[in-house]
Each structure stands twice: as structure tokens, then as C-alpha cells.
PDB file of C-alpha atoms in Angstrom:
ATOM      1  CA  UNK A  26      -7.821-102.345  74.609  1.00 48.00           C
ATOM      2  CA  UNK A  27      -4.294-101.631  73.972  1.00 57.00           C
ATOM      3  CA  UNK A  28      -3.180 -98.213  72.734  1.00 49.00           C
ATOM      4  CA  UNK A  29      -1.639-100.002  69.461  1.00 49.00           C
ATOM      5  CA  UNK A  30      -5.021-101.553  68.546  1.00 49.00           C
ATOM      6  CA  UNK A  31      -7.091 -98.334  69.110  1.00 43.00           C
ATOM      7  CA  UNK A  32      -4.551 -96.411  66.998  1.00 43.00           C
ATOM      8  CA  UNK A  33      -4.537 -98.853  64.293  1.00 41.00           C
ATOM      9  CA  UNK A  34      -8.477 -98.917  64.148  1.00 45.00           C
ATOM     10  CA  UNK A  35      -8.718 -95.271  64.029  1.00 44.00           C
ATOM     11  CA  UNK A  36      -6.405 -95.070  60.973  1.00 42.00           C
ATOM     12  CA  UNK A  37      -8.379 -97.728  59.302  1.00 41.00           C
ATOM     13  CA  UNK A  38     -11.532 -95.723  59.583  1.00 43.00           C
ATOM     14  CA  UNK A  39     -11.850 -92.991  59.171  1.00 43.00           C
ATOM     15  CA  UNK A  40     -11.943 -96.587  57.071  1.00 41.00           C
ATOM     16  CA  UNK A  41     -10.891 -93.732  53.962  1.00 39.00           C
ATOM     17  CA  UNK A  42      -8.899 -90.379  53.434  1.00 38.00           C
ATOM     18  CA  UNK A  43      -6.374 -88.160  51.685  1.00 32.00           C
ATOM     19  CA  UNK A  44      -4.080 -84.947  51.692  1.00 31.00           C
ATOM     20  CA  UNK A  45      -5.080 -81.105  51.155  1.00 34.00           C
ATOM     21  CA  UNK A  46      -8.348 -79.522  51.931  1.00 37.00           C
ATOM     22  CA  UNK A  47     -10.928 -79.863  48.916  1.00 41.00           C
ATOM     23  CA  UNK A  48     -13.053 -77.286  47.297  1.00 43.00           C
ATOM     24  CA  UNK A  49     -16.405 -78.380  47.988  1.00 39.00           C
ATOM     25  CA  UNK A  50     -19.133 -78.132  45.341  1.00 49.00           C
ATOM     26  CA  UNK A  51     -21.835 -80.480  45.945  1.00 62.00           C
ATOM     27  CA  UNK A  52     -21.364 -81.576  49.449  1.00 88.00           C
ATOM     28  CA  UNK A  53     -22.686 -84.825  50.950  1.00 95.00           C
ATOM     29  CA  UNK A  54     -22.185 -86.295  54.428  1.00 97.00           C
ATOM     30  CA  UNK A  55     -20.908 -89.558  55.889  1.00 97.00           C
ATOM     31  CA  UNK A  56     -20.936 -91.342  59.084  1.00 97.00           C
ATOM     32  CA  UNK A  57     -18.292 -94.020  60.028  1.00 94.00           C
ATOM     33  CA  UNK A  58     -17.322 -96.172  62.598  1.00 90.00           C
ATOM     34  CA  UNK A  59     -14.163 -98.742  63.455  1.00 84.00           C
ATOM     35  CA  UNK A  60     -13.664-101.533  65.749  1.00 77.00           C
ATOM     36  CA  UNK A  61     -10.361-102.639  67.075  1.00 70.00           C
ATOM     37  CA  UNK A  62     -10.494-105.385  69.819  1.00 63.00           C
ATOM     38  CA  UNK A  63     -13.264-104.770  72.219  1.00 70.00           C
ATOM     39  CA  UNK A  64     -13.100-100.772  71.271  1.00 74.00           C
ATOM     40  CA  UNK A  65     -14.643 -98.691  68.687  1.00 83.00           C
ATOM     41  CA  UNK A  66     -14.874 -95.030  67.304  1.00 89.00           C
ATOM     42  CA  UNK A  67     -17.658 -93.658  65.248  1.00 94.00           C
ATOM     43  CA  UNK A  68     -18.648 -90.238  63.796  1.00 95.00           C
ATOM     44  CA  UNK A  69     -21.634 -88.697  62.111  1.00 96.00           C
ATOM     45  CA  UNK A  70     -22.236 -86.130  59.592  1.00 97.00           C
ATOM     46  CA  UNK A  71     -18.566 -85.595  58.313  1.00 97.00           C
ATOM     47  CA  UNK A  72     -18.636 -83.428  55.165  1.00 97.00           C
ATOM     48  CA  UNK A  73     -17.797 -84.891  51.907  1.00 97.00           C
ATOM     49  CA  UNK A  74     -16.851 -83.054  48.646  1.00 97.00           C
ATOM     50  CA  UNK A  75     -19.545 -84.687  46.590  1.00 97.00           C
ATOM     51  CA  UNK A  76     -22.121 -87.369  46.831  1.00 95.00           C
ATOM     52  CA  UNK A  77     -21.798 -90.725  45.790  1.00 96.00           C
ATOM     53  CA  UNK A  78     -21.151 -92.052  43.341  1.00 96.00           C
ATOM     54  CA  UNK A  79     -19.071 -89.437  42.084  1.00 97.00           C
ATOM     55  CA  UNK A  80     -15.511 -89.719  43.280  1.00 97.00           C
ATOM     56  CA  UNK A  81     -15.320 -87.704  46.770  1.00 98.00           C
ATOM     57  CA  UNK A  82     -12.942 -86.712  49.594  1.00 97.00           C
ATOM     58  CA  UNK A  83     -14.126 -86.428  53.331  1.00 97.00           C
ATOM     59  CA  UNK A  84     -12.970 -83.209  55.029  1.00 97.00           C
ATOM     60  CA  UNK A  85     -10.964 -84.638  57.951  1.00 95.00           C
ATOM     61  CA  UNK A  86     -11.603 -81.502  59.686  1.00 96.00           C
ATOM     62  CA  UNK A  87     -15.274 -82.426  60.034  1.00 97.00           C
ATOM     63  CA  UNK A  88     -14.790 -86.061  61.314  1.00 95.00           C
ATOM     64  CA  UNK A  89     -15.116 -85.640  64.980  1.00 94.00           C
ATOM     65  CA  UNK A  90     -14.906 -89.388  66.431  1.00 92.00           C
ATOM     66  CA  UNK A  91     -16.240 -90.565  69.905  1.00 92.00           C
ATOM     67  CA  UNK A  92     -14.350 -93.435  71.094  1.00 89.00           C
ATOM     68  CA  UNK A  93     -14.826 -95.898  73.647  1.00 86.00           C
ATOM     69  CA  UNK A  94     -12.328 -95.926  76.712  1.00 69.00           C
ATOM     70  CA  UNK A  95      -9.563 -93.128  77.072  1.00 63.00           C
ATOM     71  CA  UNK A  96      -8.317 -92.379  73.508  1.00 71.00           C
ATOM     72  CA  UNK A  97      -8.357 -89.583  71.440  1.00 68.00           C
ATOM     73  CA  UNK A  98      -8.150 -89.780  67.462  1.00 74.00           C
ATOM     74  CA  UNK A  99      -7.892 -87.379  64.592  1.00 78.00           C
ATOM     75  CA  UNK A 100      -7.754 -88.194  61.040  1.00 85.00           C
ATOM     76  CA  UNK A 101      -4.857 -86.100  59.524  1.00 89.00           C
ATOM     77  CA  UNK A 102      -5.531 -86.283  55.781  1.00 94.00           C
ATOM     78  CA  UNK A 103      -8.553 -86.132  53.511  1.00 96.00           C
ATOM     79  CA  UNK A 104      -9.323 -89.591  52.121  1.00 95.00           C
ATOM     80  CA  UNK A 105     -10.105 -89.631  48.465  1.00 97.00           C
ATOM     81  CA  UNK A 106     -12.866 -92.186  47.795  1.00 98.00           C
ATOM     82  CA  UNK A 107     -13.560 -93.894  44.567  1.00 98.00           C
ATOM     83  CA  UNK A 108     -17.120 -95.869  44.103  1.00 98.00           C
ATOM     84  CA  UNK A 109     -17.238 -98.787  41.614  1.00 97.00           C
ATOM     85  CA  UNK A 110     -21.175 -99.344  41.659  1.00 95.00           C
ATOM     86  CA  UNK A 111     -20.946-102.512  39.485  1.00 95.00           C
ATOM     87  CA  UNK A 112     -18.712-104.241  41.830  1.00 97.00           C
ATOM     88  CA  UNK A 113     -20.365-102.614  44.922  1.00 97.00           C
ATOM     89  CA  UNK A 114     -17.553-101.090  46.584  1.00 98.00           C
ATOM     90  CA  UNK A 115     -15.785 -97.940  47.558  1.00 98.00           C
ATOM     91  CA  UNK A 116     -12.181 -97.601  47.739  1.00 98.00           C
ATOM     92  CA  UNK A 117      -9.356 -95.460  49.174  1.00 96.00           C
ATOM     93  CA  UNK A 118      -5.603 -95.156  48.302  1.00 96.00           C
ATOM     94  CA  UNK A 119      -4.738 -94.230  51.620  1.00 95.00           C
ATOM     95  CA  UNK A 120      -5.956 -93.104  55.266  1.00 91.00           C
ATOM     96  CA  UNK A 121      -3.651 -91.308  57.691  1.00 90.00           C
ATOM     97  CA  UNK A 122      -4.725 -91.160  61.469  1.00 84.00           C
ATOM     98  CA  UNK A 123      -3.246 -89.964  64.810  1.00 82.00           C
ATOM     99  CA  UNK A 124      -4.483 -91.721  68.015  1.00 77.00           C
ATOM    100  CA  UNK A 125      -3.428 -90.728  71.537  1.00 77.00           C
ATOM    101  CA  UNK A 126      -3.545 -92.452  74.491  1.00 76.00           C
ATOM    102  CA  UNK A 127      -2.409 -91.656  77.867  1.00 82.00           C
ATOM    103  CA  UNK A 128      -0.512 -88.607  76.250  1.00 86.00           C
ATOM    104  CA  UNK A 129       1.260 -91.211  73.842  1.00 88.00           C
ATOM    105  CA  UNK A 130       0.656 -90.308  70.193  1.00 89.00           C
ATOM    106  CA  UNK A 131       1.120 -92.749  67.233  1.00 89.00           C
ATOM    107  CA  UNK A 132       0.670 -92.055  63.535  1.00 92.00           C
ATOM    108  CA  UNK A 133      -0.442 -94.749  61.401  1.00 90.00           C
ATOM    109  CA  UNK A 134      -1.106 -95.090  57.513  1.00 93.00           C
ATOM    110  CA  UNK A 135      -3.704 -97.569  55.721  1.00 91.00           C
ATOM    111  CA  UNK A 136      -3.293 -98.104  52.047  1.00 94.00           C
ATOM    112  CA  UNK A 137      -5.533 -99.745  49.551  1.00 95.00           C
ATOM    113  CA  UNK A 138      -8.743 -99.846  51.807  1.00 95.00           C
ATOM    114  CA  UNK A 139     -11.755-101.139  50.054  1.00 97.00           C
ATOM    115  CA  UNK A 140     -15.527-101.350  51.543  1.00 97.00           C
ATOM    116  CA  UNK A 141     -17.928-103.419  50.209  1.00 98.00           C
ATOM    117  CA  UNK A 142     -21.895-102.153  49.751  1.00 98.00           C
ATOM    118  CA  UNK A 143     -24.357-103.415  51.960  1.00 97.00           C
ATOM    119  CA  UNK A 144     -27.826-103.778  50.084  1.00 94.00           C
ATOM    120  CA  UNK A 145     -28.951-101.234  47.657  1.00 92.00           C
ATOM    121  CA  UNK A 146     -28.020 -98.323  49.647  1.00 94.00           C
ATOM    122  CA  UNK A 147     -24.956 -96.297  50.554  1.00 97.00           C
ATOM    123  CA  UNK A 148     -23.730 -98.233  53.672  1.00 97.00           C
ATOM    124  CA  UNK A 149     -20.444-100.324  53.101  1.00 98.00           C
ATOM    125  CA  UNK A 150     -18.429-102.256  55.517  1.00 97.00           C
ATOM    126  CA  UNK A 151     -14.729-103.440  55.224  1.00 95.00           C
ATOM    127  CA  UNK A 152     -12.053-105.058  57.141  1.00 93.00           C
ATOM    128  CA  UNK A 153      -9.699-106.746  58.378  1.00 94.00           C
ATOM    129  CA  UNK A 154      -7.137-103.944  57.560  1.00 92.00           C
ATOM    130  CA  UNK A 155      -3.619-103.695  58.547  1.00 90.00           C
ATOM    131  CA  UNK A 156      -2.422-100.051  59.477  1.00 88.00           C
ATOM    132  CA  UNK A 157       1.281 -99.591  59.649  1.00 93.00           C
ATOM    133  CA  UNK A 158       3.058 -97.160  61.819  1.00 94.00           C
ATOM    134  CA  UNK A 159       4.252 -94.134  59.996  1.00 95.00           C
ATOM    135  CA  UNK A 160       5.593 -92.108  63.219  1.00 94.00           C
ATOM    136  CA  UNK A 161       5.735 -92.362  66.805  1.00 91.00           C
ATOM    137  CA  UNK A 162       7.561 -93.579  69.937  1.00 83.00           C
ATOM    138  CA  UNK A 163       9.109 -96.916  70.716  1.00 89.00           C
ATOM    139  CA  UNK A 164       5.754 -97.547  72.624  1.00 90.00           C
ATOM    140  CA  UNK A 165       3.693 -97.829  69.336  1.00 88.00           C
ATOM    141  CA  UNK A 166       3.625-101.060  67.489  1.00 83.00           C
ATOM    142  CA  UNK A 167       4.950-101.417  63.957  1.00 89.00           C
ATOM    143  CA  UNK A 168       1.456-102.559  62.477  1.00 85.00           C
ATOM    144  CA  UNK A 169      -2.009-103.235  64.009  1.00 81.00           C
ATOM    145  CA  UNK A 170      -5.236-104.780  62.671  1.00 81.00           C
ATOM    146  CA  UNK A 171      -8.407-103.347  62.313  1.00 82.00           C
ATOM    147  CA  UNK A 172     -11.325-106.015  62.845  1.00 85.00           C
ATOM    148  CA  UNK A 173     -14.112-103.952  61.054  1.00 89.00           C
ATOM    149  CA  UNK A 174     -15.037-100.479  59.600  1.00 91.00           C
ATOM    150  CA  UNK A 175     -18.273 -99.025  57.974  1.00 95.00           C
ATOM    151  CA  UNK A 176     -19.224 -95.843  56.103  1.00 96.00           C
ATOM    152  CA  UNK A 177     -22.636 -94.593  55.644  1.00 97.00           C
ATOM    153  CA  UNK A 178     -23.142 -91.609  52.924  1.00 97.00           C
ATOM    154  CA  UNK A 179     -26.264 -89.476  53.247  1.00 93.00           C
TER     155      UNK A 179
END
């Protein structure tokens, strides 16, 4: 797995996140997974500001991905999510992520992310997504493709 693909994948996960720390009223939780090439990152029990179908944010400080290989990742914004139950989708305007491999950190941004509901529950899948480099060195590719991502709310 190359550094660029893994970093872009992490950006998509978290498939969904936006800035400032929200004030939580009726919290929920979300599990997530992303796949880039033959590597994946996943997390469980991240805190959300509300429960679906209400609009909500994912608290990036509670997203602790476990990744295959030798990468570390961090979500750098609190994604804002909007549910469209009639369409069976959940969308985020922007997701920002940092990924580090062998001491090299690249920051990526994915915009207009949409996941599709699976069945009648609150599990959603999406991809492919294109992640665009927002900062990093010359070893960071300008774009990367995330092949798949998922979110499950509980």
C-alpha cells in the first residue's frame, strides 16, 4: 500500500467530517471503515452530536482508527452529516484528514461525500471518492482514490 493511497483513504472515511467541536445534546455513536488499495482503516464508537435522521456531526477527537500496515491517521475536522431518508443517503460537504507513514504527513480533503443506505437500518456505504491534497510535501500525491468507505450509526 502506498502512502498516498492510504492517506487519501483516511480522508474519505472518516467518509465525513467538519470543523469546530460541537456541543452535544443527544449523542449517538458511529463505526466506520475505509478501503484504499489492499489496506483499510476502521474505528468504533465515535461520538456524534445527535442520532439519525437528525443532522449531526462526528466528533473527530473520538475517531481512533486502527489501520492495516504502518500508517497512523487522524481526522482533522468534525464532519457535518445530513440524512435524506427518502433517498436513502447521508452526505457531508467536507472531510479533512492527516495521514502519516514513515514520518511523512500528508493532509487531504474530500468534498461532497455521499453514502448510500444498506437495507432499512443505519448502515451506509460509499465510494469511490477522490481526495485532494490540501498540504504536505513533494512525496504526497495531488489526488488519491478511496475505493470504498462505510458508516454504521448506533
